[in-house]
Coordinates of C-alpha atoms in Angstrom, one line a residue:
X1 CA 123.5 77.8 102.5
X2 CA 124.7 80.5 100.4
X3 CA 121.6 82.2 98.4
X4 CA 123.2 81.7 94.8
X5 CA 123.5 78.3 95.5
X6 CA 119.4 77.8 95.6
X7 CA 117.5 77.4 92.2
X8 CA 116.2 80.6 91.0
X9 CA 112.1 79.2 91.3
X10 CA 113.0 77.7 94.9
X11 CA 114.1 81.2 96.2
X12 CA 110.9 82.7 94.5
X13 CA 109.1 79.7 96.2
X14 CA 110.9 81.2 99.2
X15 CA 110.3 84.4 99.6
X16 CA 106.7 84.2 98.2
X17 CA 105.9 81.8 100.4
X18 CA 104.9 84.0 103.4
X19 CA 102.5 86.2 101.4
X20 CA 100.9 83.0 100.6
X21 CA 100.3 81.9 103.9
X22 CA 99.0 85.2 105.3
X23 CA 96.5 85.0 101.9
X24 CA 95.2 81.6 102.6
X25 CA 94.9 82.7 106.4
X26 CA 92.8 85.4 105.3
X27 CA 90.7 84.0 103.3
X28 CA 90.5 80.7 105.5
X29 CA 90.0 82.3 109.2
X30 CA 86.6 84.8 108.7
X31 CA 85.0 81.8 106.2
X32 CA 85.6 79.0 108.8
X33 CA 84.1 81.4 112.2
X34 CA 87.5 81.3 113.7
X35 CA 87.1 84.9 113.4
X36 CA 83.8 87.3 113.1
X37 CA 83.3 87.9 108.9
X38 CA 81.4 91.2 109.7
X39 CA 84.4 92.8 110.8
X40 CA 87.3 90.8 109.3
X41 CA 86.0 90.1 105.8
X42 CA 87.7 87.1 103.8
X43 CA 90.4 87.9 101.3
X44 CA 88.3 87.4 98.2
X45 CA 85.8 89.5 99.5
X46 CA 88.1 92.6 100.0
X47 CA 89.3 92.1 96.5
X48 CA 85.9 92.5 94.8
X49 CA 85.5 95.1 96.9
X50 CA 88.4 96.9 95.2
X51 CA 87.1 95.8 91.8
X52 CA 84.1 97.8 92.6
X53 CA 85.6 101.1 93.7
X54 CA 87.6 101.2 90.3
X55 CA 84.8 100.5 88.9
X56 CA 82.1 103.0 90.3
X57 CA 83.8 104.9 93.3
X58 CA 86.7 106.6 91.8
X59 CA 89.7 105.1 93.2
X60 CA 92.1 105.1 90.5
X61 CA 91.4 109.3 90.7
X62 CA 92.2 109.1 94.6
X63 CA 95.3 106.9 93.9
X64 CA 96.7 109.6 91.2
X65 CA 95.6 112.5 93.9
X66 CA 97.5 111.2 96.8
X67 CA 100.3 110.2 94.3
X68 CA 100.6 113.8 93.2
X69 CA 100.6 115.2 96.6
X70 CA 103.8 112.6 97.7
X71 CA 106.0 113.8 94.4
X72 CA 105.1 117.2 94.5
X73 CA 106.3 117.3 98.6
X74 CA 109.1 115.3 98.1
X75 CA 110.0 117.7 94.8
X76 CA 109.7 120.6 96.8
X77 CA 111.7 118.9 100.1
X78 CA 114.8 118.1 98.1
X79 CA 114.8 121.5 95.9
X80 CA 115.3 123.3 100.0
X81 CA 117.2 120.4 101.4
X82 CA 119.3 119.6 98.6
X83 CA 121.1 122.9 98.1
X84 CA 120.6 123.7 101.8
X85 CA 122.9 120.0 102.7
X86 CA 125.3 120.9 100.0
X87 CA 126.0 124.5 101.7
X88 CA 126.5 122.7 105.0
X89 CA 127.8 119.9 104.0
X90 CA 130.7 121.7 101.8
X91 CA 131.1 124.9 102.4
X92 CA 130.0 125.3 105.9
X93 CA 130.8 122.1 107.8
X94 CA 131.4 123.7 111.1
X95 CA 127.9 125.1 110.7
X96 CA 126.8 121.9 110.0
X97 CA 128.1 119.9 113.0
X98 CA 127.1 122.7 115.2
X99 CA 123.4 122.5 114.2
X100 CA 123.2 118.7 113.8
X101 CA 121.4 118.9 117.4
X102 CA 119.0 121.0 116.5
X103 CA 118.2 119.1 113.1
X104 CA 117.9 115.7 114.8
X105 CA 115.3 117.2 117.4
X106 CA 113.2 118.7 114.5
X107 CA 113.7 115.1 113.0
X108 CA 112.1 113.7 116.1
X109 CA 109.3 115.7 116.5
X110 CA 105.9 113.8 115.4
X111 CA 104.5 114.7 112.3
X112 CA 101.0 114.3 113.7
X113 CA 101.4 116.6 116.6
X114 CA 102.1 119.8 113.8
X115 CA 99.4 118.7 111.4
X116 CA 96.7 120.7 113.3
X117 CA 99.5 123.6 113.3
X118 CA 99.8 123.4 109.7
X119 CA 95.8 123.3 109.0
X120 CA 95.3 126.0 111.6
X121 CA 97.8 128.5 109.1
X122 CA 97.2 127.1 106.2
X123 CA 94.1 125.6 106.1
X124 CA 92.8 122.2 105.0
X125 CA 93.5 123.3 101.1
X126 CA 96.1 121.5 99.6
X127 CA 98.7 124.1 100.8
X128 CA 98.7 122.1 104.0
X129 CA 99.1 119.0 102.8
X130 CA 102.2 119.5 100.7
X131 CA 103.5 121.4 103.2
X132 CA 103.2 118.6 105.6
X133 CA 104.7 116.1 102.9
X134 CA 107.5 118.5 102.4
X135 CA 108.3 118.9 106.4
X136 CA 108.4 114.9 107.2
X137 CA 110.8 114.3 104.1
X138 CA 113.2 117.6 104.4
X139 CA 115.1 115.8 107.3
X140 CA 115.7 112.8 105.9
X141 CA 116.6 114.0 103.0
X142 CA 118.9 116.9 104.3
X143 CA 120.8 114.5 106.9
X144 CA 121.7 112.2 103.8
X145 CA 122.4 115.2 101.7
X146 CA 125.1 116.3 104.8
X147 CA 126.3 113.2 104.1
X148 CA 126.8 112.2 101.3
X149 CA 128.6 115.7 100.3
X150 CA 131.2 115.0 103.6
X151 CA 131.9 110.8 101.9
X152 CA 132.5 113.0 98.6
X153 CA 136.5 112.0 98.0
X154 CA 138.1 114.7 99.0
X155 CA 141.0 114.4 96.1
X156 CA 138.4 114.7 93.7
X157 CA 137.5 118.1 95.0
X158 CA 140.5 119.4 95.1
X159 CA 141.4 118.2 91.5
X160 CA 138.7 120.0 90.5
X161 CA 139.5 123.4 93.0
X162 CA 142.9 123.4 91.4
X163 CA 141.2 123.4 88.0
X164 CA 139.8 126.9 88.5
X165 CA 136.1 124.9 88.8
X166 CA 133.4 127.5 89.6
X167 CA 130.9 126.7 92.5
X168 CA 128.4 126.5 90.8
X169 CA 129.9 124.2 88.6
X170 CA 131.5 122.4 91.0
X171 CA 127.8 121.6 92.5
X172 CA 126.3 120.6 89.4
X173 CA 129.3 118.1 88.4
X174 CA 131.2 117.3 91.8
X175 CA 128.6 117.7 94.4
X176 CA 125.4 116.7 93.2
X177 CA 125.8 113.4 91.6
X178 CA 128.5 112.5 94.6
X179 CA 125.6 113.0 96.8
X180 CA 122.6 111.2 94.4
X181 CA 123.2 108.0 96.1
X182 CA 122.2 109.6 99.8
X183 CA 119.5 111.6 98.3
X184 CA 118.0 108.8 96.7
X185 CA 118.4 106.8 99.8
X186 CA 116.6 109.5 102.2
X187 CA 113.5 109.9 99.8
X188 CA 113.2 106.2 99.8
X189 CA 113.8 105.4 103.8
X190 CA 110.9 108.4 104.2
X191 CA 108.6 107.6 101.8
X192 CA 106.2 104.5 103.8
X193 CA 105.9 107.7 106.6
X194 CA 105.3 110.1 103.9
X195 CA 102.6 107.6 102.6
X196 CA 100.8 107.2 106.1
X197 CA 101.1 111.0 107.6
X198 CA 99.5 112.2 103.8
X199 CA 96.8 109.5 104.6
X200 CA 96.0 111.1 108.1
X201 CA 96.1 114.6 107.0
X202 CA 93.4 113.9 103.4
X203 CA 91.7 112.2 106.3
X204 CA 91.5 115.3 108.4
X205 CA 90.7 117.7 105.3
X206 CA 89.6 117.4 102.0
X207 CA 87.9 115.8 99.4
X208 CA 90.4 113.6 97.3
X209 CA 92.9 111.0 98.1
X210 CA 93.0 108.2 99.5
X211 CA 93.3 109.0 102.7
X212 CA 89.5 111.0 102.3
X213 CA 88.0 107.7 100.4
X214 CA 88.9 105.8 103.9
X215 CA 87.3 108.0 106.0
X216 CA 84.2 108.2 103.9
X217 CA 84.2 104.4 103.6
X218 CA 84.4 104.1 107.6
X219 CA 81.0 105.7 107.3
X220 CA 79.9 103.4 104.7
X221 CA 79.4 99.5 105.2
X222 CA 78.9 96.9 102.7
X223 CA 76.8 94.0 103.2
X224 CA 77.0 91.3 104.3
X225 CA 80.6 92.1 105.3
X226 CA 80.4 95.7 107.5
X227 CA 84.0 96.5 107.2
X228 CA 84.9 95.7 103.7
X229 CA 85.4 99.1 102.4
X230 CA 87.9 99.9 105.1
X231 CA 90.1 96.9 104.0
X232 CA 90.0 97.6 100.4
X233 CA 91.3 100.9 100.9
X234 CA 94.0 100.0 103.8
X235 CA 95.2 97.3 101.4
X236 CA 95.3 99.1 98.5
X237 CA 97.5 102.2 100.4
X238 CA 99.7 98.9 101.6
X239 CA 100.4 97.6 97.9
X240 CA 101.2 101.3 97.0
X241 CA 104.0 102.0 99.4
X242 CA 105.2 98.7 98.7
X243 CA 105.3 99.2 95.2
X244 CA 107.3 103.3 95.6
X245 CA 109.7 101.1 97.7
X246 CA 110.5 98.5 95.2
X247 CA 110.8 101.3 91.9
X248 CA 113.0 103.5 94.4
X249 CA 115.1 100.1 95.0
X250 CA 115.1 99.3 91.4
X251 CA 116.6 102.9 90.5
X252 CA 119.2 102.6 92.7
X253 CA 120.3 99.3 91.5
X254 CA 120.4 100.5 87.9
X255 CA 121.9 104.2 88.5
X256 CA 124.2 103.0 91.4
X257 CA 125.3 99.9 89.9
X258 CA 129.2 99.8 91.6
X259 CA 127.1 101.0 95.3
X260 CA 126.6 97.2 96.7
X261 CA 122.8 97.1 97.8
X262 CA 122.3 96.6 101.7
X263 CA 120.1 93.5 102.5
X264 CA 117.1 94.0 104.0
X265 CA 118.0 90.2 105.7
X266 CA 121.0 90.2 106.9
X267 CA 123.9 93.1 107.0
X268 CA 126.1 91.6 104.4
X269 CA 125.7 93.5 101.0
X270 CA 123.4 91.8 98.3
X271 CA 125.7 90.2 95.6
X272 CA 124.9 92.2 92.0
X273 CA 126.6 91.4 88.6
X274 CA 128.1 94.4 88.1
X275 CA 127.8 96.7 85.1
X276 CA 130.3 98.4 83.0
X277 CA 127.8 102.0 83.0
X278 CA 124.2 102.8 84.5
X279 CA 120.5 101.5 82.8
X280 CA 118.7 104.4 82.5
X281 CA 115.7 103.5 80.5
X282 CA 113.9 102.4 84.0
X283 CA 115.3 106.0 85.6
X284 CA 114.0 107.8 82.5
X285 CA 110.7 106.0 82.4
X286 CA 110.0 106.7 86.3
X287 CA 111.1 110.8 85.3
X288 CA 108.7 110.9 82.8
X289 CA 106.1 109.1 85.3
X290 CA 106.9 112.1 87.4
X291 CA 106.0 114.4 85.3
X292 CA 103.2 113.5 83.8
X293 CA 101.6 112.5 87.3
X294 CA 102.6 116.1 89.1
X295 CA 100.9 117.7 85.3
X296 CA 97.8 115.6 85.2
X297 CA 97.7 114.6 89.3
X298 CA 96.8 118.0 89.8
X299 CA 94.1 118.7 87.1
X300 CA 92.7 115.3 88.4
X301 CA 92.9 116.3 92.5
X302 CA 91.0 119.5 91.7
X303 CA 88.4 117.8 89.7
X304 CA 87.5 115.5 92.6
X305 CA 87.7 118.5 95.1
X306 CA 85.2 120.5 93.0
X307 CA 82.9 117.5 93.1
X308 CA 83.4 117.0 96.3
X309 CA 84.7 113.5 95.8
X310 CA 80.9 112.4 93.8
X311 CA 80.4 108.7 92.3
X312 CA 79.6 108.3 88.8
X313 CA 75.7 107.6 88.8
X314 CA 75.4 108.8 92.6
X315 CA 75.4 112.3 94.9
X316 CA 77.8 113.9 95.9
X317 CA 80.2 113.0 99.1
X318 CA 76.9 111.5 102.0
X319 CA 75.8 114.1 103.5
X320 CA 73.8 113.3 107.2
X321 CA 71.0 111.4 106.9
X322 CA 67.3 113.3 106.8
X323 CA 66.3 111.2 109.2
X324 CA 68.0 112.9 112.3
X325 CA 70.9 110.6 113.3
X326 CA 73.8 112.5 113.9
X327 CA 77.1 111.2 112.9
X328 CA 76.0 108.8 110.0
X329 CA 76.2 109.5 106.4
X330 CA 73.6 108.8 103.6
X331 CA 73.4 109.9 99.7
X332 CA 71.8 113.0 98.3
X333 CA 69.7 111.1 96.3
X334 CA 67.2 108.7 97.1
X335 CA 68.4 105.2 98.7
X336 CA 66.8 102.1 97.0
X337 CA 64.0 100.7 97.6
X338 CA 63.1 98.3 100.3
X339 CA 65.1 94.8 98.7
X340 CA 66.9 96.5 96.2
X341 CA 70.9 95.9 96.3
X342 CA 72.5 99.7 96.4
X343 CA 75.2 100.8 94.6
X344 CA 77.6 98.2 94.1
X345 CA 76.4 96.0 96.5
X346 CA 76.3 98.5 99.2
X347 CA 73.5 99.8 101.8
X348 CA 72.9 103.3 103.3
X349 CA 74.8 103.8 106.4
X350 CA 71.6 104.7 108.3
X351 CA 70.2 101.4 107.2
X352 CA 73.1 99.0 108.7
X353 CA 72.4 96.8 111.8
X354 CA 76.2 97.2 112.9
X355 CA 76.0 100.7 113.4
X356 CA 77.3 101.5 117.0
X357 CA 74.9 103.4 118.8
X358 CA 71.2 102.6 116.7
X359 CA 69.5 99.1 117.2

């Protein structure tokens, strides 16, 4: 059946319908004993959990911090890999096909193997991390540059040759908005791995993002369900590159509106009503997005460095516990007392029963 055929609400219906059932699974599975609560905590649970870390534990900061550090690496990939492609690509195609082994090879190389390179010379500042943002979405972004410049019609170019066109001109009118469609489409097949390799390396090193708030909440259990923290986190790092995936989509629907959209389905082009010229309110809304996160992202990412990540109305990041045991993390200040709920429900690591290694 033909998917124009089926009601508008039934295909809704439809492709909600699995998100639904992985919910009520959830939520169903850890509250009947089919599986253990303490370490896969029901649905509702992880969601209050997230209610309390924008409420008390900062997470809206550490969203903005790792959202800053994804723009500003993928702003300063495409301002190398753009012009770089469109050299290659144009002017130097021999160039190009004789180093396309070398790029692919570079391409293939695991992000995680370098990221110790990268903190050894730069150090775990946020140097690094950019840096490491910029590498893993520079390949993409200069394979699709190559090729979208080479799919440029050529008659167009050479209309505007014979015109006396200056390179730099032809660049900025010929080249660069006949490539936007590949450049938009490398940034948004890269961006899930930009997502998780920023997540490993604000695990390794530093103190904001969100990658840093699911270490620390590793070392920090919630009662009565251990694992909750780690959850909240992991889903909320999910809904994010699910949601950078969709605005990228929507921008290349409105901006490319004669390019048909590939189906994620099926190889046959999604159907579109086409449009006589672009919508750019949605593009200029995400630009000015942009730009406000990469001016205010960073004011924000330093703030919760120099704090070293604190809580409102608690110490700063856990420090190991007074009491001697190595590994585990407690709170500057004092820890409730005995039968006293601690900070949103939660209990000092050094006083949870699930702790590997301590009866």
């Amino acid at each position: 059946m033909a998917t124009r055929n089926i009601p508008v609400l039934l295909l809704v219906c439809l492709r909600l319908s699995g998100i639904a059932l992985l919910c009520i699974l959830w939520e169903v599975l850890p509250r009947s004993g089919l599986v253990n609560p303490t370490f896969f905590p029901p649905l509702s649970a992880v969601l209050q959990e997230i209610a309390a870390l924008l409420r008390d534990q900062h997470l809206l900061g550490h969203t903005i911090a790792t959202l800053w550090r994804v723009v500003a690496g993928i702003v300063l990939a495409a301002l190398l890999a753009v012009p770089a492609g469109a050299i290659l690509g144009y002017w130097l195609p021999g160039l190009a096909a004789g180093l396309n082994p070398l790029f692919r090879i570079l391409a293939q190389v695991n992000p995680f193997s370098l990221m110790t390179v990268f903190l050894l010379f730069f150090g775990i500042g946020e140097k690094a991390k950019l840096i490491i943002v910029a590498w893993v979405a520079f390949w993409p972004l200069l394979h699709h540059v190559i090729g979208g410049v080479q799919n440029i019609d050529a008659d167009l170019l050479k209309a505007a040759r014979s015109m006396g066109t200056s390179p730099s001109r032809l660049f900025l009118r010929i080249i660069l908005p006949g490539a936007a469609p590949s450049i938009l489409l490398g940034v948004r097949t890269s961006i899930i791995l930009l997502l998780a390799i920023l997540v490993a390396g604000e695990m390794l090193g530093g103190l904001a993002g969100l990658g840093w708030l699911l270490h620390w909440s590793s070392n920090y259990y919630s009662s009565p369900y251990a694992t909750t923290p780690i959850f909240a986190v992991g889903l909320c790092i999910s809904l994010i590159g699910v949601a950078l995936s969709a605005v990228l989509r929507k921008l290349e629907r409105d901006l490319f509106f004669w390019k048909p959209l590939e189906s994620a389905w099926s190889a046959a082009p999604t159907p579109r009503t086409l449009r006589s010229r672009p919508n750019r309110i949605f593009a200029v809304t995400v630009l000015s997005a942009m730009l406000l996160l990469l001016v205010a992202g960073g004011a924000s990412t330093s703030r919760l460095s120099r704090t070293n990540g604190s809580f409102s109305g608690e110490g700063d990041v856990p420090q190991p516990s007074a009491s001697g045991h190595s590994g585990h993390m407690s709170h500057e200040h004092s820890l409730p007392a005995a039968g006293q709920s601690g900070h949103s429900g939660h209990t000092a690591p050094s006083a949870s029963p699930v702790q590997s290694g301590h009866p």
